[in-house]
Coordinates of C-alpha atoms and ligand atoms in Angstrom, one line a residue:
X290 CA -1.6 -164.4 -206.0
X291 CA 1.3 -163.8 -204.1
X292 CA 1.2 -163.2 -200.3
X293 CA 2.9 -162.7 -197.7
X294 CA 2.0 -164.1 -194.6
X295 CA 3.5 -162.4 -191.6
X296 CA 3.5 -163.3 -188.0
X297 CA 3.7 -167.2 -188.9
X298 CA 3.1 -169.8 -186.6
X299 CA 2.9 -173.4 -187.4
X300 CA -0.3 -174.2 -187.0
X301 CA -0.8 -170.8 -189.2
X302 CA 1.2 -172.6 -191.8
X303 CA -0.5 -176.0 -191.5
X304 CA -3.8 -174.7 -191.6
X305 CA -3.2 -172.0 -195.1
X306 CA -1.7 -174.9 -196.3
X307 CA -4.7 -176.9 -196.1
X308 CA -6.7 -175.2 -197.1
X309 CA -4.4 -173.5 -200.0
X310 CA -5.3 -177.1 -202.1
X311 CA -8.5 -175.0 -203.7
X312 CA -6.5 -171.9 -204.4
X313 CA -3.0 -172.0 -205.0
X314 CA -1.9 -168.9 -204.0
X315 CA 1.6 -168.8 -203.8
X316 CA 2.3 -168.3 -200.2
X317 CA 5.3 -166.8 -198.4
X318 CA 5.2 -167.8 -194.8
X319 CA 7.3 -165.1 -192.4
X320 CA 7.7 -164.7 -188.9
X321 CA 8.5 -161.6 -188.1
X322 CA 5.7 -159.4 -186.9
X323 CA 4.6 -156.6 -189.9
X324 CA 5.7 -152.9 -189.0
X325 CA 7.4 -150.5 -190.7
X326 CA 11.1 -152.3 -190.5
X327 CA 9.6 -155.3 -191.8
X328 CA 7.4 -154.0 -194.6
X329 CA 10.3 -154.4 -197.7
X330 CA 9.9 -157.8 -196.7
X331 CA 6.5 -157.7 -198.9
X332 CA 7.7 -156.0 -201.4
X333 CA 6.6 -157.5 -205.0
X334 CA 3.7 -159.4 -203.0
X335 CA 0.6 -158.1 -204.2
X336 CA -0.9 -159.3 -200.8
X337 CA 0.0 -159.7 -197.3
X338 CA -1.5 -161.6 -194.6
X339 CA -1.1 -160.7 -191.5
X340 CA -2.7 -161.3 -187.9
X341 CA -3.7 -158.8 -184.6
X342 CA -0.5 -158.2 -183.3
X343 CA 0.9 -156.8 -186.9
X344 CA 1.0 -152.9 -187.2
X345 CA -0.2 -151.1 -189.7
X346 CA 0.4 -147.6 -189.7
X347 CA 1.0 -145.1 -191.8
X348 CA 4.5 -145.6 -192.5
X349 CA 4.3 -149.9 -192.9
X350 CA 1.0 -148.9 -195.3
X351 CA 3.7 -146.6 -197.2
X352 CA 6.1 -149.1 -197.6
X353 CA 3.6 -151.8 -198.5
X354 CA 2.3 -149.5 -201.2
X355 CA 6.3 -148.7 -202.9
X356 CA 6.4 -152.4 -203.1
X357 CA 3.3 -153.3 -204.9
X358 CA 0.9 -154.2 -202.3
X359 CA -2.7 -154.0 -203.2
X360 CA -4.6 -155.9 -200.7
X361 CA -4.4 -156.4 -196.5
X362 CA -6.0 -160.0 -195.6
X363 CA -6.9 -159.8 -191.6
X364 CA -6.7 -163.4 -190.3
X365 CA -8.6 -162.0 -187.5
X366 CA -12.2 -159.9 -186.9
X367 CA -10.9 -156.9 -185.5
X368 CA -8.8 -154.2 -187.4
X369 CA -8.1 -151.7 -184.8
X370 CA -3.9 -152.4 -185.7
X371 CA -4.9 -151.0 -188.8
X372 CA -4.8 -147.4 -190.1
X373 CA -7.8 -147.4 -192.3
X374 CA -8.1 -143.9 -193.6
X375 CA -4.6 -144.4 -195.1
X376 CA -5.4 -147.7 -196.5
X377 CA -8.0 -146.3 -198.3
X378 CA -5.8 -143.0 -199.4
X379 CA -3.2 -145.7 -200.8
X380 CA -6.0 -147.7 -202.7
X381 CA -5.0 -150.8 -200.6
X382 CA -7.9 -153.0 -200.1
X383 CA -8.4 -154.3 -196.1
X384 CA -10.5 -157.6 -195.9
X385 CA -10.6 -159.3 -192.6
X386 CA -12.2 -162.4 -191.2
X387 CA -15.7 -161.2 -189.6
X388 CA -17.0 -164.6 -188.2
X389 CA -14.8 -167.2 -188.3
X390 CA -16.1 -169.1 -184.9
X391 CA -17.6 -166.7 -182.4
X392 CA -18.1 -170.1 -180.4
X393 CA -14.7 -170.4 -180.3
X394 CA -14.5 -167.0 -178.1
X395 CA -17.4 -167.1 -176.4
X396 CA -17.2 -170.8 -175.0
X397 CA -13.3 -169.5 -174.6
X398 CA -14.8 -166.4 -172.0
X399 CA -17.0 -168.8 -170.5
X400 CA -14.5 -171.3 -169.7
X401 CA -12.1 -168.4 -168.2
X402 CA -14.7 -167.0 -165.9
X403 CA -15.5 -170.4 -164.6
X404 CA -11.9 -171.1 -164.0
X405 CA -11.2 -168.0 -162.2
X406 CA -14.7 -167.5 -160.1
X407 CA -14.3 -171.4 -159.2
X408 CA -10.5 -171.1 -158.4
X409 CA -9.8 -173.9 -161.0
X410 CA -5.8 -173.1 -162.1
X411 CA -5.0 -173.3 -158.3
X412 CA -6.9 -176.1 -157.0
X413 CA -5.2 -178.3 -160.4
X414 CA -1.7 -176.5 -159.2
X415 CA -2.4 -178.0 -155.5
X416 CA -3.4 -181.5 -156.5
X417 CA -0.1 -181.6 -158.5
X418 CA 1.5 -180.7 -155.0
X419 CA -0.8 -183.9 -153.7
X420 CA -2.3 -181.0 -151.5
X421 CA -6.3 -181.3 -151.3
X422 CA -7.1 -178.9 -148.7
X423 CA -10.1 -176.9 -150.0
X424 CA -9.4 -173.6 -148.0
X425 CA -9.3 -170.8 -149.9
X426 CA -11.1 -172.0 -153.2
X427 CA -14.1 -171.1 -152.0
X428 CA -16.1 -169.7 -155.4
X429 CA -19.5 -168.6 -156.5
X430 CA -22.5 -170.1 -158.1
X431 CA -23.1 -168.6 -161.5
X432 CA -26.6 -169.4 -161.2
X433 CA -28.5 -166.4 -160.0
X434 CA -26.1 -163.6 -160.6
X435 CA -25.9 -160.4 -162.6
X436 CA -24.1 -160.6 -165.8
X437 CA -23.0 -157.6 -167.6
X438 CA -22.3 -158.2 -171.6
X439 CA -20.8 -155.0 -172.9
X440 CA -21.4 -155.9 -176.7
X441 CA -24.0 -158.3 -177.8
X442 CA -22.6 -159.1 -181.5
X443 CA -21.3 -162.0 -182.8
X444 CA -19.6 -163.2 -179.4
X445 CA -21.1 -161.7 -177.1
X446 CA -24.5 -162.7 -178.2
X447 CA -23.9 -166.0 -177.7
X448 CA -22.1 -165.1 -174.0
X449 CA -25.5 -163.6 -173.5
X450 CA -27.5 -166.1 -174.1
X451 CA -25.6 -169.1 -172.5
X452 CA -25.5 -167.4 -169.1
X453 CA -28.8 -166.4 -169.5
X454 CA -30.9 -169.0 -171.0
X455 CA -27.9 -172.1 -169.6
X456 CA -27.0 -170.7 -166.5
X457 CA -29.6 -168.8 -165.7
X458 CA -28.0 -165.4 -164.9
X459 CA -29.2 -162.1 -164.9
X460 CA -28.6 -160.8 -167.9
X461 CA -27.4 -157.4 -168.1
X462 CA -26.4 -155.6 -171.9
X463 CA -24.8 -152.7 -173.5
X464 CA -24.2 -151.6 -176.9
X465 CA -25.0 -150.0 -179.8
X466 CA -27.6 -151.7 -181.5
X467 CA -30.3 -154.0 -179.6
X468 CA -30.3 -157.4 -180.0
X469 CA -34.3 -158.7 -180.0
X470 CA -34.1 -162.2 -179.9
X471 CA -31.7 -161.3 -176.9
X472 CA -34.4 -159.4 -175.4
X473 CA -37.0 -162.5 -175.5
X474 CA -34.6 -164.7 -173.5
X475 CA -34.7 -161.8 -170.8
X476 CA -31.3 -160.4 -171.6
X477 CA -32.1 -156.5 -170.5
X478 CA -30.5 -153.5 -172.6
X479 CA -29.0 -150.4 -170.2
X480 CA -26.6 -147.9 -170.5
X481 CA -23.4 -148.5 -169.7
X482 CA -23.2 -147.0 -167.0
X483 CA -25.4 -148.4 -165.6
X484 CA -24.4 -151.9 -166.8
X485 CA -21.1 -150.8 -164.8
X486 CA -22.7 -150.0 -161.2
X487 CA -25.2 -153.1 -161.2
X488 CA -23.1 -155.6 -162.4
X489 CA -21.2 -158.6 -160.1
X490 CA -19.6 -160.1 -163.1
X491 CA -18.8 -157.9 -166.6
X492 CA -17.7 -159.5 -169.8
X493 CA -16.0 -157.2 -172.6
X494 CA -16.9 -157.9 -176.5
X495 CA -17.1 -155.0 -178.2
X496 CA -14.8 -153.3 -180.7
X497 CA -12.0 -151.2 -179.8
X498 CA -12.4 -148.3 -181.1
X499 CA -11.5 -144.3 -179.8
X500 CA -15.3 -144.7 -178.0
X501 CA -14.7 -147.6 -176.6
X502 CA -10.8 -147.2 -175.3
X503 CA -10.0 -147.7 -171.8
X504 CA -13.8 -148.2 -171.2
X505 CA -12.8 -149.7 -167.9
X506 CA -11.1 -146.9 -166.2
X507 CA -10.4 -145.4 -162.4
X508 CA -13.8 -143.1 -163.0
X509 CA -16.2 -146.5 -164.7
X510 CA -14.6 -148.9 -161.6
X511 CA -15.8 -146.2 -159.0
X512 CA -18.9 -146.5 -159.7
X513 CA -18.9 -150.8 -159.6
X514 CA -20.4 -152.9 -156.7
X515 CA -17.3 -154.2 -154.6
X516 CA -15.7 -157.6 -155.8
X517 CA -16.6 -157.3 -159.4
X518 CA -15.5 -159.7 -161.5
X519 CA -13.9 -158.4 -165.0
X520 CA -13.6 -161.1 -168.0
X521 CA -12.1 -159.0 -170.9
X522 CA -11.6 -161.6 -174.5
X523 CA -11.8 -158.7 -176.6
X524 CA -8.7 -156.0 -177.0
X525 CA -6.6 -155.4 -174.3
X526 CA -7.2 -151.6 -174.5
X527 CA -10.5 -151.6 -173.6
X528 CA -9.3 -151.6 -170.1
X529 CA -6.5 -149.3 -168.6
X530 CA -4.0 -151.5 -167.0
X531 CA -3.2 -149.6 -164.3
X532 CA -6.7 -149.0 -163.2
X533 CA -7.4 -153.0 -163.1
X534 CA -4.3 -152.9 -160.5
X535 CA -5.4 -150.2 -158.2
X536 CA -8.9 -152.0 -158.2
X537 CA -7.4 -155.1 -157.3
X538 CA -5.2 -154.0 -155.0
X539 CA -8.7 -152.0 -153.4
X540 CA -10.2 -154.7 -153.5
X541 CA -12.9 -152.9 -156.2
X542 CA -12.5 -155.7 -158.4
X543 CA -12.8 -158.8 -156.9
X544 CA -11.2 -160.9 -159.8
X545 CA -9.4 -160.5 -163.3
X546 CA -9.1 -162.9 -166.8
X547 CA -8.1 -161.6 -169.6
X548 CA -7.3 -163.3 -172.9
X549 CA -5.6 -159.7 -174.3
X550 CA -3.7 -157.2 -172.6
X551 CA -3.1 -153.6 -173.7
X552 CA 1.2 -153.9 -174.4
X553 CA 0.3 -157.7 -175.4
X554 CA 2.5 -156.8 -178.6
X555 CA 5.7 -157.2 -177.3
X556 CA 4.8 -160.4 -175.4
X557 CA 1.8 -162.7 -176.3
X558 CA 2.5 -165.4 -179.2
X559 CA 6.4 -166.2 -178.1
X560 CA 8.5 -168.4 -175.5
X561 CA 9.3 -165.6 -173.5
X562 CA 10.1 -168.2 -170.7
X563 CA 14.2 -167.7 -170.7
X564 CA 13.6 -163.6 -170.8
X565 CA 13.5 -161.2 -168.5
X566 CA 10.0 -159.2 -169.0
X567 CA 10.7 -156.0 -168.6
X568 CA 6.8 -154.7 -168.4
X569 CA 5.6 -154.1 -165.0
X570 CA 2.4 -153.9 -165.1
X571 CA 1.6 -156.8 -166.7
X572 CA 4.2 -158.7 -164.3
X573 CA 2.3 -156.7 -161.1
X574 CA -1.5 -158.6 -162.7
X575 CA 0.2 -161.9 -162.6
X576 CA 1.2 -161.8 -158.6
X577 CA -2.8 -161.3 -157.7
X578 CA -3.8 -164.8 -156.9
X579 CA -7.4 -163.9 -158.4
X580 CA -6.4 -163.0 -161.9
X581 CA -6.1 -165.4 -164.7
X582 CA -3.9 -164.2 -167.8
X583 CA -4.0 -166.2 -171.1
X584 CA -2.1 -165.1 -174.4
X585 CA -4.7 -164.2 -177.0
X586 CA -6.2 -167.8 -177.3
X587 CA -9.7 -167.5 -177.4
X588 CA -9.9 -168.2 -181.1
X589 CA -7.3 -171.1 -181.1
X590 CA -10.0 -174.1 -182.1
X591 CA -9.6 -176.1 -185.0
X592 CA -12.9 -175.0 -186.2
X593 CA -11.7 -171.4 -186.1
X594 CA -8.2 -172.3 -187.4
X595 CA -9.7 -174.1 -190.6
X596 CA -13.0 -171.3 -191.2
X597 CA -10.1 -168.4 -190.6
X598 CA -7.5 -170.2 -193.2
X599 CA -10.8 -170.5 -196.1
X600 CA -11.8 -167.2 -195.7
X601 CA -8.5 -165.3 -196.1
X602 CA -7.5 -167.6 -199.2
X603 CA -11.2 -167.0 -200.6
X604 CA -11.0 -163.4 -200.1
X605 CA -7.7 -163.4 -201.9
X606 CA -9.2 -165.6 -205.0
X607 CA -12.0 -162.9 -205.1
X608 CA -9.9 -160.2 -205.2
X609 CA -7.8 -161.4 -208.4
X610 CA -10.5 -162.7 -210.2
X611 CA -11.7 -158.9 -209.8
X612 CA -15.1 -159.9 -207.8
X613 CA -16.6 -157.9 -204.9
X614 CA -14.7 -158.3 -201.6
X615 CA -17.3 -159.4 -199.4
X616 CA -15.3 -159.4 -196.3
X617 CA -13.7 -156.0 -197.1
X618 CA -12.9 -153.5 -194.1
X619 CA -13.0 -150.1 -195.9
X620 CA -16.2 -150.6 -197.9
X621 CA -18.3 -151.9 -194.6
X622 CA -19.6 -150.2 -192.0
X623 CA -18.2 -150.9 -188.6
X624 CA -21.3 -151.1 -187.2
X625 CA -23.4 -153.9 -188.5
X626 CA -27.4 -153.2 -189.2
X627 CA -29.3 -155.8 -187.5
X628 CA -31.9 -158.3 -189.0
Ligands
NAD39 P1 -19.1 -158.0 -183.7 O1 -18.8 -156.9 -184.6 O2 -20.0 -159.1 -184.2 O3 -19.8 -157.4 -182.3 C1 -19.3 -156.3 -181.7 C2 -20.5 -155.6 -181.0 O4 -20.0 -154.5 -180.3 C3 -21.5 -155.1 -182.0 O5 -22.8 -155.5 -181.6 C4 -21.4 -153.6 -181.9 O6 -22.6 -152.9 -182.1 C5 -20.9 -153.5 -180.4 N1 -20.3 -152.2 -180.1 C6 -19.6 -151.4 -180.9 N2 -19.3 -150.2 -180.3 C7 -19.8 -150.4 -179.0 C8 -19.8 -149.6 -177.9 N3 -19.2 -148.3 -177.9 N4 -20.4 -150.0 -176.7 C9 -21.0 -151.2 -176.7 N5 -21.1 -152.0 -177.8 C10 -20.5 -151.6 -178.9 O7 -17.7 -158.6 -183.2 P2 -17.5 -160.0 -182.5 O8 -17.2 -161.0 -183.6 O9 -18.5 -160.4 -181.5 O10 -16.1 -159.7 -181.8 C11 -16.0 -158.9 -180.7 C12 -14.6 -158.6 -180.4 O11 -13.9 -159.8 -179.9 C13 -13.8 -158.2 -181.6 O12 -13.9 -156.8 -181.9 C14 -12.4 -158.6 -181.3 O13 -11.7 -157.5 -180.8 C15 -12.5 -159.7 -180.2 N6 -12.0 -161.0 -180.6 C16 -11.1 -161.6 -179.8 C17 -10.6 -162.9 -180.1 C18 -9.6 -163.6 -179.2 O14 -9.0 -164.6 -179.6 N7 -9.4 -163.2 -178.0 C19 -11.1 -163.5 -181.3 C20 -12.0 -162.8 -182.1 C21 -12.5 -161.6 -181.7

């Protein structure tokens, strides 16, 4: 088949590449984002890859369509940059890549809460200054303290279950559907709000989606215990952006890390380093010396790279040879049944 594979980075490249030996799709590796400007790029692909950061409205979907695109490949879980309904209207398939290493991202959040509760990225900045005075790194033991998991799926499962069962926290969860082997280790289910207002430390992995946008917000932060540390690996949108500031500068929240950022479009996978960023919000979260930004890595493990490569290409093979696209967006529904 032939694709085009937007947003290209070159360890996108070397990965497809690989694992392109047991598929042969001819693949067209771009690196411009997808939107609507870039959409004629595609046209006489039958499919395009493309990754979270791509846009897919209405208008790029148009375009796709005129130039003979029939299928969407997702080299990512979530598809909220996607316009489903008109997907579905155009008769373009959407397959994504549901579970390529939720270790990756959950070991990723765990590492970034560590880092920032523990004061880790300064006290490595001062030893490279050969300055070894302690003061002000003062963190907190994990051990002991109340975790709140907003979405126990794939991820946030295993979040769950290494700060409860590893680290012995107390294990606070919201979502959807109940997770009952969750429940045995002593993870406790409560509504959100109440997940909110009890929690020292809250971790983000659920969809976004309308419910679930700008779920941290002035009102939700009110009602937080003081100091509360945020950890958001999901989608940036899931908090507001200028909430998270007037907390921190309140001193409601008590510390920030985010791996995504709401307007991380028009910054987050490019050597911005020579440009002036014109976004102040995001430049006002990186002068707190308790928040910890990192651009959308959570995934980046070979593991992930390699299962995220396979999948796409498998997905693509199953969709010429006219088989059922197990990984398809449209046909699924978003919220999974449980076993
Ligand atoms: P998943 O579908 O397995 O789990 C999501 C969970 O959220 C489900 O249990 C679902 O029931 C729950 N949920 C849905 N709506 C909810 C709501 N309103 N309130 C509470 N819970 C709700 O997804 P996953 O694989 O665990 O991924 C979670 C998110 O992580 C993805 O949606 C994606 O946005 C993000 N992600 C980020 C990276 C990264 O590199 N930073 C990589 C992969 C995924």
């Amino acid at each position: 088949m032939k694709v085009a594979v937007y947003s290209t980075k070159p360890y996108d490249q070397r990965f497809l590449d690989a694992a392109n030996s047991a598929h042969r799709h001819s693949l067209h590796f771009l690196e411009p984002r997808l939107d609507r400007h870039t959409a004629p790029l595609a046209a006489g692909y039958q499919a395009v890859c493309v990754f979270v950061n791509d846009l897919l409205d209405a208008p790029t979907l148009e375009a796709l369509a005129q130039g003979g695109t029939r299928i969407v490949a997702l080299r990512c879980a979530g598809f909220n940059n996607v316009d489903l309904a008109v997907a579905e209207r155009l008769g373009i398939a959407v397959v994504r890549v549901p579970a390529y290493s939720p270790h990756a991202v959950a070991e990723f959040s765990i590492g970034l809460l560590l880092a920032l509760d523990r004061r880790i990225p300064r006290a490595w900045a001062r030893v490279r200054e050969n300055n070894f005075a302690l003061e002000g790194l003062i963190g907190r033991n994990l051990h002991g303290r109340t975790v709140g998991v907003v979405g126990t799926g794939r991820i946030g499962a295993l979040v769950a279950r290494s700060l409860c069962a590893g680290f012995g926290c107390n294990v606070l969860a919201s979502d959807i559907a109940e997770d009952e082997e969750l429940k045995q280790l002593g993870v406790r289910y409560v509504p959100l709000a109440d997940l909110i207002g009890a929690s020292e430390i809250i971790t983000l992995h659920c969809p976004l989606t309308p419910e679930t946008h700008h779920l941290i917000n002035r009102d939700s932060l009110a009602n937080a215990r003081d100091g509360l540390i945020l950890v958001n690996t999901s989608r940036g949108a899931l908090t507001d952006t200028r909430a998270l500031i007037a907390g921190l500068k309140s001193r409601k929240l008590g510390g920030v890390a985010l791996d995504v950022y709401e307007q991380e479009a028009d910054l987050f996978f490019e050597d911005l380093s020579s440009e002036i960023i014109e976004d102040d919000d995001f430049q006002r979260l990186l002068t707190f010396p308790n928040v910890l930004i990192t651009g959308h890595q959570a995934f980046l493990t070979e593991e992930a790279l390699t299962s995220i490569a396979e999948t796409t290409l498998q997905s693509l093979t199953d969709a010429e040879a006219g088989k059922p696209l197990t990984n398809a967006v449209i046909a699924e529904a978003v919220l999974r049944p449980r076993s």
